PDB file of C-alpha atoms in Angstrom:
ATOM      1  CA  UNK A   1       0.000   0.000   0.000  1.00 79.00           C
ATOM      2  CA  UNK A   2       1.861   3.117  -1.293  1.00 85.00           C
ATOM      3  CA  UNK A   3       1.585   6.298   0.265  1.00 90.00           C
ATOM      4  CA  UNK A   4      -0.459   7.340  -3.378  1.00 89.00           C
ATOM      5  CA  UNK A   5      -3.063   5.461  -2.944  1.00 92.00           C
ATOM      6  CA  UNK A   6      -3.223   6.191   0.560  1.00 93.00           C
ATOM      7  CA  UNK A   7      -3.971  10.037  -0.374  1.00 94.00           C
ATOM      8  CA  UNK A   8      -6.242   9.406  -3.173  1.00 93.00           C
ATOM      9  CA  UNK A   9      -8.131   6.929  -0.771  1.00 94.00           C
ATOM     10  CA  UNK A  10      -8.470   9.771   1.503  1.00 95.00           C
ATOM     11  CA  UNK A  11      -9.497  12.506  -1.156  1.00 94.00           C
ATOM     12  CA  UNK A  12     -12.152   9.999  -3.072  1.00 94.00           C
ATOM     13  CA  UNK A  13     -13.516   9.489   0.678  1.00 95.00           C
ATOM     14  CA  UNK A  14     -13.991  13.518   1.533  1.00 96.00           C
ATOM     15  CA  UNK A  15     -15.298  14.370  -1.663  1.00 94.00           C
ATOM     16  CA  UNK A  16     -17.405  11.323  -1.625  1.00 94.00           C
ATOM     17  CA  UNK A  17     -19.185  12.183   1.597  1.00 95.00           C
ATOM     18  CA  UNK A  18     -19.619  16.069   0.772  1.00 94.00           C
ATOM     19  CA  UNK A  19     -21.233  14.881  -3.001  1.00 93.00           C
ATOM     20  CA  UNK A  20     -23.406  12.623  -1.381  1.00 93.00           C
ATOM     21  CA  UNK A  21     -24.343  14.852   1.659  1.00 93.00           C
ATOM     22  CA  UNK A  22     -25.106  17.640  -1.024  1.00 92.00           C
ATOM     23  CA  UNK A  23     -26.897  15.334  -3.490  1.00 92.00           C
ATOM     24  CA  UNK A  24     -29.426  13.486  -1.139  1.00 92.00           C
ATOM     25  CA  UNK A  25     -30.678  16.862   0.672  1.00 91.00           C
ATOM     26  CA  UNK A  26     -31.210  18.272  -3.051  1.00 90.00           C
ATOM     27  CA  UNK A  27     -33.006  15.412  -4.198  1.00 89.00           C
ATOM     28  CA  UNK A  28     -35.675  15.882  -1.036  1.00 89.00           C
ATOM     29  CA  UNK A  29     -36.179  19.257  -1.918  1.00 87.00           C
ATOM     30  CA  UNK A  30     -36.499  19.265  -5.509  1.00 88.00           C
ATOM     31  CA  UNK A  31     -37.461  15.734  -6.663  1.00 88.00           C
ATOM     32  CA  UNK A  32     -41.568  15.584  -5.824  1.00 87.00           C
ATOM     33  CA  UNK A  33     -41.819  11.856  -5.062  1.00 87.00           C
ATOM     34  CA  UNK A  34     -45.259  10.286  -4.866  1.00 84.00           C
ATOM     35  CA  UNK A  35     -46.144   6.989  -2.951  1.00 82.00           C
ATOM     36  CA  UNK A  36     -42.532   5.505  -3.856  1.00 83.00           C
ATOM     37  CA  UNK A  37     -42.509   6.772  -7.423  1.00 86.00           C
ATOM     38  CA  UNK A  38     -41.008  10.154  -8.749  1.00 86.00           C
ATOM     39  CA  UNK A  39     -43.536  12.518 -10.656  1.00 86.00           C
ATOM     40  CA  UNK A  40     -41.659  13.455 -13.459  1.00 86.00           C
ATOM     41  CA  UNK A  41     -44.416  15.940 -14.200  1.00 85.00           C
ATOM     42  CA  UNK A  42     -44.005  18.218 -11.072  1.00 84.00           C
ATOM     43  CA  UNK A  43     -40.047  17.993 -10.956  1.00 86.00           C
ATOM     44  CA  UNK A  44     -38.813  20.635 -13.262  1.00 87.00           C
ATOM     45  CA  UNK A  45     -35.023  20.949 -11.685  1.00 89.00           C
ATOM     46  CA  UNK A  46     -34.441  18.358 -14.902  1.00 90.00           C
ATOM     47  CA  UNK A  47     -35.551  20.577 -17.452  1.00 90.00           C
ATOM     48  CA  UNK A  48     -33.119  23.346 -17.133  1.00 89.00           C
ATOM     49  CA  UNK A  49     -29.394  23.376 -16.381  1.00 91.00           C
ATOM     50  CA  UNK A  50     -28.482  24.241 -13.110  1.00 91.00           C
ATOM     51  CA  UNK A  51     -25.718  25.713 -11.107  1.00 92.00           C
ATOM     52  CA  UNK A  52     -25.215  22.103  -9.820  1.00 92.00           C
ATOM     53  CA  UNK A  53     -24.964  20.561 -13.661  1.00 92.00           C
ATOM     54  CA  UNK A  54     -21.802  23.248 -13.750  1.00 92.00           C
ATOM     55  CA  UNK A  55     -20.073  21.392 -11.019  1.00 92.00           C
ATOM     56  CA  UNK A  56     -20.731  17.866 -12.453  1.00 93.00           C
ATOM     57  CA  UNK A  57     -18.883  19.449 -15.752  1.00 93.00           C
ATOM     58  CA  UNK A  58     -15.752  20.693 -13.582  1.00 94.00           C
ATOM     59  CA  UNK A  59     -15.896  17.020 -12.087  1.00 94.00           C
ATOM     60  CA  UNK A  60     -15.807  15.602 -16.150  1.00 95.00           C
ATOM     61  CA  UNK A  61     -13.013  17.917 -16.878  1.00 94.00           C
ATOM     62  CA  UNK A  62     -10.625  16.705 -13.358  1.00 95.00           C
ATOM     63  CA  UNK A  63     -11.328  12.974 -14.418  1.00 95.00           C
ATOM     64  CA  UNK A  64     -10.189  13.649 -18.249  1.00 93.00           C
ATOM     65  CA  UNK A  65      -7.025  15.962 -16.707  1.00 94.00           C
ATOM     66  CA  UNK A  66      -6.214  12.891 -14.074  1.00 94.00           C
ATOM     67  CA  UNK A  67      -6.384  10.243 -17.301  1.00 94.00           C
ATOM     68  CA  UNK A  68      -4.207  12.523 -19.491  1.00 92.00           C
ATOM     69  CA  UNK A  69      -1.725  12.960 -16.448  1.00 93.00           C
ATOM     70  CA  UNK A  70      -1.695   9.237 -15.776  1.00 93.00           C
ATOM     71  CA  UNK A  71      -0.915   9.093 -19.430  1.00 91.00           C
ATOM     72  CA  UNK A  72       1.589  11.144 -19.599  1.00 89.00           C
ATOM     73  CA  UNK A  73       3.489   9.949 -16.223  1.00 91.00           C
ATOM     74  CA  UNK A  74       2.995   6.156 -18.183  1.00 90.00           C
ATOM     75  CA  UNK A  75       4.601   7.856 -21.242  1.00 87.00           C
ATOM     76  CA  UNK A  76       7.720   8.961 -18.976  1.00 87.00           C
ATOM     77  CA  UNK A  77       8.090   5.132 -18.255  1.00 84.00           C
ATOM     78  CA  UNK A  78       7.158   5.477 -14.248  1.00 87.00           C
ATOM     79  CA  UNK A  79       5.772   2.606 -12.573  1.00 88.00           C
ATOM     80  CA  UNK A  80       3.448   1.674 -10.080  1.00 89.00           C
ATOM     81  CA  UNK A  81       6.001   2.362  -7.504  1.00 90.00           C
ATOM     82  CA  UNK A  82       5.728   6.067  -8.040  1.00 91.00           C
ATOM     83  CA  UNK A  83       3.070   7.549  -5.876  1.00 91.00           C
ATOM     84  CA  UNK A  84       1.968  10.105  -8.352  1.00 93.00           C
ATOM     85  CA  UNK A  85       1.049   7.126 -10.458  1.00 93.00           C
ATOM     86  CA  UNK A  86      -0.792   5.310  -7.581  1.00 93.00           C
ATOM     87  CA  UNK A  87      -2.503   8.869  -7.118  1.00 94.00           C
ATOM     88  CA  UNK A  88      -4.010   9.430 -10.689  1.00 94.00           C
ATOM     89  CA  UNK A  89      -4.768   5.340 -11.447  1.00 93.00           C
ATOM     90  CA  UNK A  90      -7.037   5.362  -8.293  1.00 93.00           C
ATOM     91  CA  UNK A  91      -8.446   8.852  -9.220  1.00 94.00           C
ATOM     92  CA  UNK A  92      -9.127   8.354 -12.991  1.00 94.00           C
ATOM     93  CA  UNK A  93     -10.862   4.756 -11.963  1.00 93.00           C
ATOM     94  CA  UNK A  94     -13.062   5.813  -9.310  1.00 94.00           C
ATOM     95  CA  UNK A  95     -14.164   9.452 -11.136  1.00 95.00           C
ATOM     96  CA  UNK A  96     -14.943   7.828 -14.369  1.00 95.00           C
ATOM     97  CA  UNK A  97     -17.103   5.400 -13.371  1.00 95.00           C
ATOM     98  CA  UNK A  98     -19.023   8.570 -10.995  1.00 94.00           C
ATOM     99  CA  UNK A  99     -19.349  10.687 -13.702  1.00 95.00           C
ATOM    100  CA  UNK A 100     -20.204   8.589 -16.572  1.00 96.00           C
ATOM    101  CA  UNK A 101     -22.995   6.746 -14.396  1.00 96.00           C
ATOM    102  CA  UNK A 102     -24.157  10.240 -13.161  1.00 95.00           C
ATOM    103  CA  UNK A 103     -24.391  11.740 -16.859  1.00 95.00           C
ATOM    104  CA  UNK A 104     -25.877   8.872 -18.003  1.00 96.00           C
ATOM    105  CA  UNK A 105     -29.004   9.163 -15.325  1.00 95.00           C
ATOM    106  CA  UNK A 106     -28.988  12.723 -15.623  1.00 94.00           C
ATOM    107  CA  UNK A 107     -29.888  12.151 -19.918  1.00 94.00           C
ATOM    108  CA  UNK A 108     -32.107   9.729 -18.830  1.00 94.00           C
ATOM    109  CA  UNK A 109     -33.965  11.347 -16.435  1.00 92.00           C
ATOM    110  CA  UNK A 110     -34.449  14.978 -18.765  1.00 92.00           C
ATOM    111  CA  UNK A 111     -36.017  12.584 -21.427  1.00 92.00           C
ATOM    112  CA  UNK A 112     -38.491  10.780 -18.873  1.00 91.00           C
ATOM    113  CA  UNK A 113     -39.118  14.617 -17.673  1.00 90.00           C
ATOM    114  CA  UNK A 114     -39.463  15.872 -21.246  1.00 90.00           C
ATOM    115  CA  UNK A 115     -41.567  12.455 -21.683  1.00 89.00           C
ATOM    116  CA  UNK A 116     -44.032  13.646 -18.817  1.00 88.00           C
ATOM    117  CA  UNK A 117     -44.288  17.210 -19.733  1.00 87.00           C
ATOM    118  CA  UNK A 118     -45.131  17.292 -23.634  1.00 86.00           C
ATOM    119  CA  UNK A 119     -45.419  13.513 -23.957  1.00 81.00           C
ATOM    120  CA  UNK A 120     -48.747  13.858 -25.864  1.00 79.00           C
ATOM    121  CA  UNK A 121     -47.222  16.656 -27.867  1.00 79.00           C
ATOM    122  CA  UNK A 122     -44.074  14.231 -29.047  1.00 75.00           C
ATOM    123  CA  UNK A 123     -46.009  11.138 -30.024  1.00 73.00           C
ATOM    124  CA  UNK A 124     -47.931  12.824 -32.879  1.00 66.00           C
ATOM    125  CA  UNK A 125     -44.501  13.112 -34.826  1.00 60.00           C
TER     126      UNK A 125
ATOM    127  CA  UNK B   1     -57.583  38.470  22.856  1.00 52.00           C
ATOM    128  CA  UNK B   2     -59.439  41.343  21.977  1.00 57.00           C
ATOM    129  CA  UNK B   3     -60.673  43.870  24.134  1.00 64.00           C
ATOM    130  CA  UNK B   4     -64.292  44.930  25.162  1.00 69.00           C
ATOM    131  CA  UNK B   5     -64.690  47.436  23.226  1.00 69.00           C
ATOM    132  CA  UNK B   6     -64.171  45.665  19.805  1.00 70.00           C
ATOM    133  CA  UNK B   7     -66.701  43.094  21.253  1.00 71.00           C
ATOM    134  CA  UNK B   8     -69.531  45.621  21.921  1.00 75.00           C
ATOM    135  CA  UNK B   9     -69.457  47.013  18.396  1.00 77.00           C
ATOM    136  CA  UNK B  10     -70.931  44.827  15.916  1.00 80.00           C
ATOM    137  CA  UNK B  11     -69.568  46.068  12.941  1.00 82.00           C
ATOM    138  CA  UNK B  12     -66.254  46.587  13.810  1.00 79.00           C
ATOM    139  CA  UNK B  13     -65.864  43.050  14.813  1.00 79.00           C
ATOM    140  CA  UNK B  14     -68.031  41.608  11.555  1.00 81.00           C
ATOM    141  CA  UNK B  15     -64.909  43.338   9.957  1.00 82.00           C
ATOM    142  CA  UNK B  16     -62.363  42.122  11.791  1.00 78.00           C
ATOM    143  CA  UNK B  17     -63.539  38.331  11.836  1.00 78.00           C
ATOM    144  CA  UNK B  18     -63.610  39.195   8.082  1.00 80.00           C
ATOM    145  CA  UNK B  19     -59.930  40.493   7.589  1.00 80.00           C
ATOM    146  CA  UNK B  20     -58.057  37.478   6.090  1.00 79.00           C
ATOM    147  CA  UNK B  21     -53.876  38.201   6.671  1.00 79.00           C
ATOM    148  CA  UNK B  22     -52.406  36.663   3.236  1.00 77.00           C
ATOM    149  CA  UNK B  23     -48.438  36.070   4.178  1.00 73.00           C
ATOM    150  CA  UNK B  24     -46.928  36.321   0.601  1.00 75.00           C
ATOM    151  CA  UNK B  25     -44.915  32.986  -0.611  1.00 72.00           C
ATOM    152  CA  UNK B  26     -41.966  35.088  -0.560  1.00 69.00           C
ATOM    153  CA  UNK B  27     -41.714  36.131   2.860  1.00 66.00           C
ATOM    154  CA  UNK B  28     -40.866  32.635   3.572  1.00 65.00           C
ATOM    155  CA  UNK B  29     -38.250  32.173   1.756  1.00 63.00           C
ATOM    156  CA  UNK B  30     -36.486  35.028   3.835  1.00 67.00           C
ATOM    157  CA  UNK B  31     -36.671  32.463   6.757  1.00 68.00           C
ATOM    158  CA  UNK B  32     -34.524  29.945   5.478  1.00 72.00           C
ATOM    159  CA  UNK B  33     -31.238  28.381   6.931  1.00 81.00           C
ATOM    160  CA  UNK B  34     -27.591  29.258   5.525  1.00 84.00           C
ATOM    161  CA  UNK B  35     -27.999  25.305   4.144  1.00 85.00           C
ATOM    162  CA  UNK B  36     -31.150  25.808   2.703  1.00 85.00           C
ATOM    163  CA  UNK B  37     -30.229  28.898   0.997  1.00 86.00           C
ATOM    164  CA  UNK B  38     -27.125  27.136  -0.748  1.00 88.00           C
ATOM    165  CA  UNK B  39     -29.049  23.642  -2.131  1.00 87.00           C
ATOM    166  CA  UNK B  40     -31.287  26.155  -3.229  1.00 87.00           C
ATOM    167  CA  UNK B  41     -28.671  28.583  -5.139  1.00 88.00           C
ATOM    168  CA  UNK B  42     -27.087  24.673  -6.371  1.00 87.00           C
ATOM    169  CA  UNK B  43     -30.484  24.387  -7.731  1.00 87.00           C
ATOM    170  CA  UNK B  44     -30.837  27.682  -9.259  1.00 87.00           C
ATOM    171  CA  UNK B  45     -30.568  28.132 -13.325  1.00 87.00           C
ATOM    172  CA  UNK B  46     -27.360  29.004 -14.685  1.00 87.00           C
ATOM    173  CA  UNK B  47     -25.757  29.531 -18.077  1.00 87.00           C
ATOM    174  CA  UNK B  48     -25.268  26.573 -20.245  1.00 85.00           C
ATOM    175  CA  UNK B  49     -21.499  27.205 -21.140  1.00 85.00           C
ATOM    176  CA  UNK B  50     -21.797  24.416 -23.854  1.00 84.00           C
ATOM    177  CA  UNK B  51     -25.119  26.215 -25.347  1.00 84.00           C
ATOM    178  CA  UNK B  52     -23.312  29.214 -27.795  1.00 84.00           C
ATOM    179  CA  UNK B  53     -20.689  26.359 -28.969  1.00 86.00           C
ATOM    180  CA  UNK B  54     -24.463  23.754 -29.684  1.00 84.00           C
ATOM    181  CA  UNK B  55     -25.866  26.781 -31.358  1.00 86.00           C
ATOM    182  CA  UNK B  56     -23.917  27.361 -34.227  1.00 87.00           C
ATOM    183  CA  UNK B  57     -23.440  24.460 -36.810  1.00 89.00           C
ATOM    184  CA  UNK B  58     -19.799  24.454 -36.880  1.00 89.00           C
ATOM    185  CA  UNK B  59     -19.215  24.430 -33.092  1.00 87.00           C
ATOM    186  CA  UNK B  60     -21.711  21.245 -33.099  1.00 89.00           C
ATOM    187  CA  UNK B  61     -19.545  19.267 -35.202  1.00 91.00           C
ATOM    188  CA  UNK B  62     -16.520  20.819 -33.498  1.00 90.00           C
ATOM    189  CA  UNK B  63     -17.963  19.832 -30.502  1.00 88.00           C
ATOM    190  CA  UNK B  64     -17.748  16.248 -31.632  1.00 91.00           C
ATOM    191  CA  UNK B  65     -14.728  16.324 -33.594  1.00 94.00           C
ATOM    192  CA  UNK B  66     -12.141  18.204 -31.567  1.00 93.00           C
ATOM    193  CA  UNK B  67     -12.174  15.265 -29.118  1.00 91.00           C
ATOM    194  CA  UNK B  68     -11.115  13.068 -31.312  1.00 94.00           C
ATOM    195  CA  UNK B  69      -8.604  14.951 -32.830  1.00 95.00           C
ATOM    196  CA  UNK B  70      -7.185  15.777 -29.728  1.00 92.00           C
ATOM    197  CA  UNK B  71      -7.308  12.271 -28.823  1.00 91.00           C
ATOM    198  CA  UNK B  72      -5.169  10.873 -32.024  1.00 94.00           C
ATOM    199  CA  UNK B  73      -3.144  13.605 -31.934  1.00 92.00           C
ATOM    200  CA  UNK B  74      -1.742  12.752 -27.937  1.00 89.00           C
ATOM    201  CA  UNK B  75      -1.314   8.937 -29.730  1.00 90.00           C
ATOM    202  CA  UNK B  76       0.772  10.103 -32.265  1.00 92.00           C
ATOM    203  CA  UNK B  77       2.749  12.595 -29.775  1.00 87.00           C
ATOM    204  CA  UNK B  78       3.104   9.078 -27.089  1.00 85.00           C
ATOM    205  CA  UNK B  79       4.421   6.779 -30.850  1.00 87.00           C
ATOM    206  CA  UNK B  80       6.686   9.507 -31.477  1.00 87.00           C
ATOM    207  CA  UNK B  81       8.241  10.155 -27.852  1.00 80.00           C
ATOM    208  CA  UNK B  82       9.081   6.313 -27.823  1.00 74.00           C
TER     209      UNK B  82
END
């Protein structure tokens, strides 16, 4: 266990609990849940892009920068023994799965919102 | 608790059982916690910074294509640094 992945342990922790400590409090405000299910007709923090969504993209950009710096430390022929190295291979691998998974809901849940609102509207076409 | 005097006149207190107080919605939201104020600015609209570069035809296919670009141009830069 190299002091790298010690730190990056550490950081993917904090910024785990502070996401999640933001993200469930938001969700109780803004996301109008009926009987178990969402309505996807009275939740319009979906439909428009928010100051949260801006964060999420500063998230996208740190993974990509962590990748291209693992790269480029790879490129330099370092090794696993480095700690940068440890750093930015548990970084890029625990970010990209995040964000991709979060992006993915996030399109998924504008369409079912979309879906709700003008439904009726789309299906003609 | 009103006072005795309000009681003996009928009218006055036919108008004052009468007089609804409407708080406005937005009087409330003067009340709210430090927290509750910043979820709710984290919810707030904001500029799309990705909407002026979607608008325009040519930064929609840059959008797409500069990636890649990028991308096989760091390959070629890694081949050639070997």
């Amino acid at each position: 266990m190299g002091i790298g992945f010690i730190v990056s342990f550490i950081v993917v922790g904090v910024w785990t609990i502070i996401i999640l400590g933001i993200t469930i409090p938001m969700n109780k405000k803004y996301v109008v849940r009926e009987n178990g299910k969402i309505n996807y007709k009275k939740t319009t923090i979906y439909l428009r892009w928010n100051v949260f969504d801006t964060l999420t993209l500063v998230l996208a950009i740190y993974t990509i920068l962590c990748v291209q710096a693992l790269n480029m430390l790879l490129s330099f022929s370092q090794t696993i023994e480095n700690p940068y190295v440890q750093f930015f291979t548990n970084q890029s691998q625990a970010w990209v799965i995040v964000i991709v998974a979060y992006l993915v809901s996030r399109v998924s849940m504008t369409l079912k919102s979309i879906k709700a609102h003008w439904g009726d509207e789309l299906d003609d076409k | 608790m009103l006072k005795d005097e309000f009681q003996k006149e009928q009218w006055l207190k036919n108008s004052l059982d009468d007089d609804k107080v409407e708080i406005p919605e937005q009087l409330l939201t003067y009340k709210k916690s430090r927290w509750q104020r910043f979820l709710q600015y984290l919810a707030s609209p904001t500029k799309d910074p990705l909407e002026p570069i979607c608008t325009s035809s040519i930064g929609y296919t840059s959008l797409k294509v500069v990636p890649i670009v990028a991308a096989v141009f760091i390959t070629i830069l890694q081949i050639l640094l070997q």
